[in-house]
JSON list of C-alpha atoms in Angstrom, two decimals:
[
{"chain": "J", "resi": 1489, "resn": "MET", "atom": "CA", "xyz": [12.66, -0.25, 5.40]},
{"chain": "J", "resi": 1490, "resn": "LEU", "atom": "CA", "xyz": [12.02, -3.54, 6.28]},
{"chain": "J", "resi": 1491, "resn": "VAL", "atom": "CA", "xyz": [10.39, -4.09, 9.34]},
{"chain": "J", "resi": 1492, "resn": "SER", "atom": "CA", "xyz": [9.61, -7.83, 11.22]},
{"chain": "J", "resi": 1493, "resn": "LEU", "atom": "CA", "xyz": [6.27, -7.16, 12.82]},
{"chain": "J", "resi": 1494, "resn": "HIS", "atom": "CA", "xyz": [5.39, -8.82, 15.94]},
{"chain": "J", "resi": 1495, "resn": "THR", "atom": "CA", "xyz": [1.38, -8.91, 15.19]},
{"chain": "J", "resi": 1496, "resn": "PRO", "atom": "CA", "xyz": [-0.06, -12.06, 13.94]},
{"chain": "J", "resi": 1497, "resn": "TYR", "atom": "CA", "xyz": [-0.76, -12.17, 10.19]},
{"chain": "J", "resi": 1498, "resn": "VAL", "atom": "CA", "xyz": [-4.58, -11.40, 9.34]},
{"chain": "J", "resi": 1499, "resn": "ASP", "atom": "CA", "xyz": [-5.91, -14.15, 8.12]},
{"chain": "J", "resi": 1500, "resn": "THR", "atom": "CA", "xyz": [-7.93, -12.51, 5.15]},
{"chain": "J", "resi": 1501, "resn": "CYS", "atom": "CA", "xyz": [-7.91, -12.74, 1.63]},
{"chain": "J", "resi": 1502, "resn": "ALA", "atom": "CA", "xyz": [-8.31, -9.87, -1.39]},
{"chain": "J", "resi": 1503, "resn": "ALA", "atom": "CA", "xyz": [-12.37, -10.35, -1.91]},
{"chain": "J", "resi": 1504, "resn": "ASP", "atom": "CA", "xyz": [-11.92, -9.24, 1.74]},
{"chain": "J", "resi": 1505, "resn": "LEU", "atom": "CA", "xyz": [-10.59, -5.99, 0.85]},
{"chain": "J", "resi": 1506, "resn": "SER", "atom": "CA", "xyz": [-12.31, -2.32, 0.01]},
{"chain": "J", "resi": 1507, "resn": "LEU", "atom": "CA", "xyz": [-11.34, 1.18, -0.90]},
{"chain": "J", "resi": 1508, "resn": "ALA", "atom": "CA", "xyz": [-11.98, 3.88, 1.19]},
{"chain": "J", "resi": 1509, "resn": "LEU", "atom": "CA", "xyz": [-10.88, 7.69, 0.33]},
{"chain": "J", "resi": 1510, "resn": "GLY", "atom": "CA", "xyz": [-10.73, 9.85, 3.58]},
{"chain": "J", "resi": 1511, "resn": "GLY", "atom": "CA", "xyz": [-11.54, 9.22, 6.89]},
{"chain": "J", "resi": 1512, "resn": "PRO", "atom": "CA", "xyz": [-9.42, 9.24, 9.61]},
{"chain": "J", "resi": 1513, "resn": "GLU", "atom": "CA", "xyz": [-6.10, 7.51, 10.48]},
{"chain": "J", "resi": 1514, "resn": "ARG", "atom": "CA", "xyz": [-6.64, 3.87, 11.11]},
{"chain": "J", "resi": 1515, "resn": "PRO", "atom": "CA", "xyz": [-4.76, 2.12, 14.26]},
{"chain": "J", "resi": 1516, "resn": "ALA", "atom": "CA", "xyz": [-0.95, 1.27, 12.75]},
{"chain": "J", "resi": 1517, "resn": "LEU", "atom": "CA", "xyz": [1.24, -1.49, 13.20]},
{"chain": "J", "resi": 1518, "resn": "HIS", "atom": "CA", "xyz": [4.20, 0.77, 11.95]},
{"chain": "J", "resi": 1519, "resn": "VAL", "atom": "CA", "xyz": [4.56, 4.03, 9.78]},
{"chain": "J", "resi": 1520, "resn": "ARG", "atom": "CA", "xyz": [6.95, 5.98, 7.89]},
{"chain": "J", "resi": 1521, "resn": "ASP", "atom": "CA", "xyz": [6.81, 9.59, 7.37]},
{"chain": "J", "resi": 1522, "resn": "LEU", "atom": "CA", "xyz": [8.35, 10.94, 3.92]},
{"chain": "J", "resi": 1523, "resn": "THR", "atom": "CA", "xyz": [9.03, 14.52, 2.68]},
{"chain": "J", "resi": 1524, "resn": "LEU", "atom": "CA", "xyz": [9.28, 14.01, -1.02]},
{"chain": "J", "resi": 1525, "resn": "PRO", "atom": "CA", "xyz": [10.46, 16.87, -3.30]},
{"chain": "J", "resi": 1526, "resn": "GLY", "atom": "CA", "xyz": [8.44, 20.01, -3.31]},
{"chain": "J", "resi": 1527, "resn": "ASP", "atom": "CA", "xyz": [7.85, 19.75, 0.12]},
{"chain": "J", "resi": 1528, "resn": "VAL", "atom": "CA", "xyz": [5.04, 16.80, -0.72]},
{"chain": "J", "resi": 1529, "resn": "ARG", "atom": "CA", "xyz": [4.53, 14.70, 2.65]},
{"chain": "J", "resi": 1530, "resn": "LEU", "atom": "CA", "xyz": [3.48, 11.01, 2.49]},
{"chain": "J", "resi": 1531, "resn": "ARG", "atom": "CA", "xyz": [2.80, 9.10, 5.43]},
{"chain": "J", "resi": 1532, "resn": "LEU", "atom": "CA", "xyz": [2.90, 5.02, 5.15]},
{"chain": "J", "resi": 1533, "resn": "ARG", "atom": "CA", "xyz": [0.82, 3.43, 7.53]},
{"chain": "J", "resi": 1534, "resn": "LEU", "atom": "CA", "xyz": [0.57, -0.45, 7.70]},
{"chain": "J", "resi": 1535, "resn": "LEU", "atom": "CA", "xyz": [-2.52, -2.02, 8.76]},
{"chain": "J", "resi": 1536, "resn": "GLY", "atom": "CA", "xyz": [-2.01, -5.87, 9.55]},
{"chain": "J", "resi": 1537, "resn": "ALA", "atom": "CA", "xyz": [-2.85, -7.23, 6.30]},
{"chain": "J", "resi": 1538, "resn": "SER", "atom": "CA", "xyz": [-3.62, -3.47, 4.69]},
{"chain": "J", "resi": 1539, "resn": "HIS", "atom": "CA", "xyz": [-2.26, -0.18, 4.02]},
{"chain": "J", "resi": 1540, "resn": "GLN", "atom": "CA", "xyz": [-3.16, 3.24, 4.66]},
{"chain": "J", "resi": 1541, "resn": "VAL", "atom": "CA", "xyz": [-1.24, 6.27, 2.97]},
{"chain": "J", "resi": 1542, "resn": "VAL", "atom": "CA", "xyz": [-1.61, 9.92, 3.73]},
{"chain": "J", "resi": 1543, "resn": "LEU", "atom": "CA", "xyz": [-0.98, 12.51, 1.68]},
{"chain": "J", "resi": 1544, "resn": "ALA", "atom": "CA", "xyz": [-0.28, 16.46, 2.53]},
{"chain": "J", "resi": 1545, "resn": "GLU", "atom": "CA", "xyz": [0.69, 18.76, -0.19]},
{"chain": "J", "resi": 1546, "resn": "PRO", "atom": "CA", "xyz": [3.34, 21.36, -0.19]},
{"chain": "J", "resi": 1547, "resn": "GLY", "atom": "CA", "xyz": [2.91, 24.27, 2.80]},
{"chain": "J", "resi": 1548, "resn": "GLY", "atom": "CA", "xyz": [0.54, 21.72, 4.56]},
{"chain": "J", "resi": 1549, "resn": "ALA", "atom": "CA", "xyz": [-2.38, 21.86, 2.27]},
{"chain": "J", "resi": 1550, "resn": "ALA", "atom": "CA", "xyz": [-4.46, 18.36, 3.18]},
{"chain": "J", "resi": 1551, "resn": "GLY", "atom": "CA", "xyz": [-4.06, 16.12, 0.75]},
{"chain": "J", "resi": 1552, "resn": "LEU", "atom": "CA", "xyz": [-6.19, 12.84, 0.84]},
{"chain": "J", "resi": 1553, "resn": "THR", "atom": "CA", "xyz": [-6.33, 9.29, 2.68]},
{"chain": "J", "resi": 1554, "resn": "GLU", "atom": "CA", "xyz": [-6.59, 6.13, 0.70]},
{"chain": "J", "resi": 1555, "resn": "THR", "atom": "CA", "xyz": [-7.25, 3.38, 3.31]},
{"chain": "J", "resi": 1556, "resn": "VAL", "atom": "CA", "xyz": [-6.97, -0.52, 1.45]},
{"chain": "J", "resi": 1557, "resn": "ALA", "atom": "CA", "xyz": [-8.15, -2.69, 4.29]},
{"chain": "J", "resi": 1558, "resn": "CYS", "atom": "CA", "xyz": [-10.78, -4.96, 5.61]},
{"chain": "J", "resi": 1559, "resn": "LEU", "atom": "CA", "xyz": [-13.00, -1.95, 6.71]},
{"chain": "J", "resi": 1560, "resn": "PRO", "atom": "CA", "xyz": [-15.86, -2.83, 9.47]},
{"chain": "J", "resi": 1561, "resn": "GLY", "atom": "CA", "xyz": [-19.24, -2.12, 8.24]},
{"chain": "J", "resi": 1562, "resn": "ARG", "atom": "CA", "xyz": [-18.34, -1.49, 4.71]},
{"chain": "J", "resi": 1563, "resn": "PRO", "atom": "CA", "xyz": [-18.96, -4.23, 2.32]},
{"chain": "J", "resi": 1564, "resn": "PRO", "atom": "CA", "xyz": [-15.73, -6.11, 0.70]},
{"chain": "J", "resi": 1565, "resn": "HIS", "atom": "CA", "xyz": [-14.77, -4.69, -2.89]},
{"chain": "J", "resi": 1566, "resn": "LEU", "atom": "CA", "xyz": [-11.66, -3.32, -4.16]},
{"chain": "J", "resi": 1567, "resn": "PRO", "atom": "CA", "xyz": [-12.03, -1.59, -7.63]},
{"chain": "J", "resi": 1568, "resn": "GLY", "atom": "CA", "xyz": [-9.82, -2.43, -10.52]},
{"chain": "J", "resi": 1569, "resn": "ALA", "atom": "CA", "xyz": [-10.07, 1.04, -11.20]},
{"chain": "J", "resi": 1570, "resn": "LEU", "atom": "CA", "xyz": [-10.91, 4.54, -9.90]},
{"chain": "J", "resi": 1571, "resn": "HIS", "atom": "CA", "xyz": [-10.30, 7.58, -11.86]},
{"chain": "J", "resi": 1572, "resn": "ASP", "atom": "CA", "xyz": [-11.52, 10.92, -10.67]},
{"chain": "J", "resi": 1573, "resn": "GLU", "atom": "CA", "xyz": [-10.24, 13.40, -12.95]},
{"chain": "J", "resi": 1574, "resn": "ALA", "atom": "CA", "xyz": [-12.04, 16.12, -11.26]},
{"chain": "J", "resi": 1575, "resn": "GLY", "atom": "CA", "xyz": [-9.77, 15.58, -8.26]},
{"chain": "J", "resi": 1576, "resn": "GLY", "atom": "CA", "xyz": [-6.64, 14.52, -9.61]},
{"chain": "J", "resi": 1577, "resn": "TYR", "atom": "CA", "xyz": [-6.84, 10.99, -8.28]},
{"chain": "J", "resi": 1578, "resn": "ARG", "atom": "CA", "xyz": [-6.03, 7.48, -10.07]},
{"chain": "J", "resi": 1579, "resn": "PHE", "atom": "CA", "xyz": [-6.17, 4.13, -8.37]},
{"chain": "J", "resi": 1580, "resn": "THR", "atom": "CA", "xyz": [-5.30, 0.56, -9.86]},
{"chain": "J", "resi": 1581, "resn": "ALA", "atom": "CA", "xyz": [-5.78, -2.61, -8.54]},
{"chain": "J", "resi": 1582, "resn": "SER", "atom": "CA", "xyz": [-4.95, -6.33, -9.73]},
{"chain": "J", "resi": 1583, "resn": "VAL", "atom": "CA", "xyz": [-5.00, -9.83, -7.76]},
{"chain": "J", "resi": 1584, "resn": "LEU", "atom": "CA", "xyz": [-2.59, -11.98, -8.86]},
{"chain": "J", "resi": 1585, "resn": "ARG", "atom": "CA", "xyz": [-2.55, -15.87, -8.76]},
{"chain": "J", "resi": 1586, "resn": "PRO", "atom": "CA", "xyz": [0.58, -17.06, -8.85]},
{"chain": "J", "resi": 1587, "resn": "ALA", "atom": "CA", "xyz": [1.74, -20.73, -10.13]},
{"chain": "J", "resi": 1588, "resn": "ASP", "atom": "CA", "xyz": [2.89, -22.64, -7.27]},
{"chain": "J", "resi": 1589, "resn": "GLY", "atom": "CA", "xyz": [6.18, -21.17, -6.10]},
{"chain": "J", "resi": 1590, "resn": "GLU", "atom": "CA", "xyz": [5.97, -18.28, -7.43]},
{"chain": "J", "resi": 1591, "resn": "LEU", "atom": "CA", "xyz": [4.60, -16.01, -4.95]},
{"chain": "J", "resi": 1592, "resn": "HIS", "atom": "CA", "xyz": [7.58, -17.23, -3.03]},
{"chain": "J", "resi": 1593, "resn": "THR", "atom": "CA", "xyz": [9.94, -16.40, -5.58]},
{"chain": "J", "resi": 1594, "resn": "ARG", "atom": "CA", "xyz": [8.00, -12.57, -5.84]},
{"chain": "J", "resi": 1595, "resn": "ILE", "atom": "CA", "xyz": [8.03, -11.59, -2.43]},
{"chain": "J", "resi": 1596, "resn": "ALA", "atom": "CA", "xyz": [11.53, -12.55, -2.02]},
{"chain": "J", "resi": 1597, "resn": "GLY", "atom": "CA", "xyz": [12.65, -10.59, -5.04]},
{"chain": "J", "resi": 1598, "resn": "LEU", "atom": "CA", "xyz": [10.06, -7.71, -3.58]},
{"chain": "J", "resi": 1599, "resn": "ARG", "atom": "CA", "xyz": [11.68, -8.14, -0.06]},
{"chain": "J", "resi": 1600, "resn": "ALA", "atom": "CA", "xyz": [15.04, -7.63, -1.45]},
{"chain": "J", "resi": 1601, "resn": "ASP", "atom": "CA", "xyz": [14.37, -4.86, -4.02]},
{"chain": "J", "resi": 1602, "resn": "LEU", "atom": "CA", "xyz": [12.50, -2.81, -1.32]},
{"chain": "J", "resi": 1603, "resn": "ALA", "atom": "CA", "xyz": [14.70, -3.37, 1.60]},
{"chain": "J", "resi": 1604, "resn": "ASP", "atom": "CA", "xyz": [16.90, -0.14, 1.81]},
{"chain": "J", "resi": 1605, "resn": "ASP", "atom": "CA", "xyz": [14.91, 1.65, -0.44]},
{"chain": "J", "resi": 1606, "resn": "PRO", "atom": "CA", "xyz": [14.25, 5.11, 1.69]},
{"chain": "J", "resi": 1607, "resn": "TYR", "atom": "CA", "xyz": [10.96, 5.78, -0.13]},
{"chain": "J", "resi": 1608, "resn": "ALA", "atom": "CA", "xyz": [9.55, 2.31, 1.40]},
{"chain": "J", "resi": 1609, "resn": "LEU", "atom": "CA", "xyz": [8.28, 0.07, 3.78]},
{"chain": "J", "resi": 1610, "resn": "VAL", "atom": "CA", "xyz": [7.91, -3.43, 3.97]},
{"chain": "J", "resi": 1611, "resn": "GLY", "atom": "CA", "xyz": [6.41, -5.35, 6.94]},
{"chain": "J", "resi": 1612, "resn": "VAL", "atom": "CA", "xyz": [6.95, -8.80, 7.48]},
{"chain": "J", "resi": 1613, "resn": "PHE", "atom": "CA", "xyz": [4.54, -10.77, 9.92]},
{"chain": "J", "resi": 1614, "resn": "PRO", "atom": "CA", "xyz": [5.26, -13.66, 11.79]},
{"chain": "J", "resi": 1615, "resn": "GLY", "atom": "CA", "xyz": [4.73, -17.44, 10.69]},
{"chain": "J", "resi": 1616, "resn": "ASP", "atom": "CA", "xyz": [5.46, -16.82, 7.19]},
{"chain": "J", "resi": 1617, "resn": "PRO", "atom": "CA", "xyz": [7.94, -14.69, 5.15]},
{"chain": "J", "resi": 1618, "resn": "ASP", "atom": "CA", "xyz": [6.05, -14.54, 2.25]},
{"chain": "J", "resi": 1619, "resn": "ALA", "atom": "CA", "xyz": [2.95, -12.57, 4.64]},
{"chain": "J", "resi": 1620, "resn": "VAL", "atom": "CA", "xyz": [4.17, -9.27, 3.10]},
{"chain": "J", "resi": 1621, "resn": "THR", "atom": "CA", "xyz": [2.56, -5.71, 3.19]},
{"chain": "J", "resi": 1622, "resn": "ALA", "atom": "CA", "xyz": [4.81, -3.17, 1.59]},
{"chain": "J", "resi": 1623, "resn": "LEU", "atom": "CA", "xyz": [4.30, 0.09, 0.42]},
{"chain": "J", "resi": 1624, "resn": "ALA", "atom": "CA", "xyz": [6.19, 2.41, -1.63]},
{"chain": "J", "resi": 1625, "resn": "ALA", "atom": "CA", "xyz": [6.44, 6.13, -2.87]},
{"chain": "J", "resi": 1626, "resn": "ARG", "atom": "CA", "xyz": [7.09, 6.50, -6.39]},
{"chain": "J", "resi": 1627, "resn": "THR", "atom": "CA", "xyz": [9.95, 9.25, -7.32]},
{"chain": "J", "resi": 1628, "resn": "ASP", "atom": "CA", "xyz": [9.81, 8.96, -10.91]},
{"chain": "J", "resi": 1629, "resn": "LEU", "atom": "CA", "xyz": [6.54, 10.96, -11.46]},
{"chain": "J", "resi": 1630, "resn": "PRO", "atom": "CA", "xyz": [6.86, 14.39, -13.55]},
{"chain": "J", "resi": 1631, "resn": "HIS", "atom": "CA", "xyz": [6.37, 17.38, -11.07]},
{"chain": "J", "resi": 1632, "resn": "GLY", "atom": "CA", "xyz": [3.19, 18.23, -9.62]},
{"chain": "J", "resi": 1633, "resn": "SER", "atom": "CA", "xyz": [1.84, 14.79, -9.38]},
{"chain": "J", "resi": 1634, "resn": "VAL", "atom": "CA", "xyz": [3.04, 12.27, -6.55]},
{"chain": "J", "resi": 1635, "resn": "GLY", "atom": "CA", "xyz": [2.35, 8.36, -6.31]},
{"chain": "J", "resi": 1636, "resn": "TRP", "atom": "CA", "xyz": [2.63, 4.79, -4.48]},
{"chain": "J", "resi": 1637, "resn": "ARG", "atom": "CA", "xyz": [2.16, 1.17, -4.90]},
{"chain": "J", "resi": 1638, "resn": "THR", "atom": "CA", "xyz": [1.82, -1.17, -2.63]},
{"chain": "J", "resi": 1639, "resn": "TRP", "atom": "CA", "xyz": [2.12, -5.21, -2.44]},
{"chain": "J", "resi": 1640, "resn": "HIS", "atom": "CA", "xyz": [-0.60, -6.93, -0.19]},
{"chain": "J", "resi": 1641, "resn": "ALA", "atom": "CA", "xyz": [1.05, -10.86, -0.35]},
{"chain": "J", "resi": 1642, "resn": "TYR", "atom": "CA", "xyz": [-1.52, -13.64, 1.24]},
{"chain": "J", "resi": 1643, "resn": "PRO", "atom": "CA", "xyz": [0.28, -16.92, 1.05]},
{"chain": "J", "resi": 1644, "resn": "GLN", "atom": "CA", "xyz": [-2.62, -18.90, 2.59]},
{"chain": "J", "resi": 1645, "resn": "THR", "atom": "CA", "xyz": [-4.87, -18.31, -0.55]},
{"chain": "J", "resi": 1646, "resn": "ASN", "atom": "CA", "xyz": [-1.70, -17.82, -2.91]},
{"chain": "J", "resi": 1647, "resn": "GLU", "atom": "CA", "xyz": [-2.74, -14.03, -3.68]},
{"chain": "J", "resi": 1648, "resn": "LEU", "atom": "CA", "xyz": [-0.77, -11.07, -4.39]},
{"chain": "J", "resi": 1649, "resn": "VAL", "atom": "CA", "xyz": [-2.66, -7.65, -4.52]},
{"chain": "J", "resi": 1650, "resn": "LEU", "atom": "CA", "xyz": [-1.20, -5.10, -6.37]},
{"chain": "J", "resi": 1651, "resn": "THR", "atom": "CA", "xyz": [-2.13, -1.25, -6.11]},
{"chain": "J", "resi": 1652, "resn": "GLU", "atom": "CA", "xyz": [-1.09, 1.87, -7.63]},
{"chain": "J", "resi": 1653, "resn": "THR", "atom": "CA", "xyz": [-2.17, 5.56, -7.16]},
{"chain": "J", "resi": 1654, "resn": "VAL", "atom": "CA", "xyz": [-1.39, 8.32, -8.94]},
{"chain": "J", "resi": 1655, "resn": "VAL", "atom": "CA", "xyz": [-2.45, 11.92, -7.61]},
{"chain": "J", "resi": 1656, "resn": "ALA", "atom": "CA", "xyz": [-2.04, 15.15, -9.60]},
{"chain": "J", "resi": 1657, "resn": "LEU", "atom": "CA", "xyz": [-1.20, 17.63, -6.92]},
{"chain": "J", "resi": 1658, "resn": "ARG", "atom": "CA", "xyz": [-2.80, 20.73, -7.00]}
]
């Protein structure tokens, strides 16, 4: 699902992002509720130049909330990797600084790939077609796990932040 947002793009960069687990749902620009095989529910949430994913496990069991955003009162820190084996949570992030013109090419491809994906949400901000935040649930994981990928494009700093999360269900 491709959504043209009316809220101006938040002037930020990858260095401003933090990862937070738990906590309340934050104000969202757009939300997409999904039900995945096995009655797993995901709520994909666009938060300006950031995202939030809320997971509810089968039977409505509380799952987790993942937020990648500029969070008030929290120092910016986006870990390259976070693995909580006991909790079944695995997160990775990378920041790319593409060569001249490559960011535009990558974002155009991403928008085309995800535009009709029933498990994706792509927010395009006014003023720059490359100012994009995208989330996509993964449907290719083994039974008993759920995951998602996100892309945060910052054309003003020529940065593309990629995240991937996999959660083992209880």
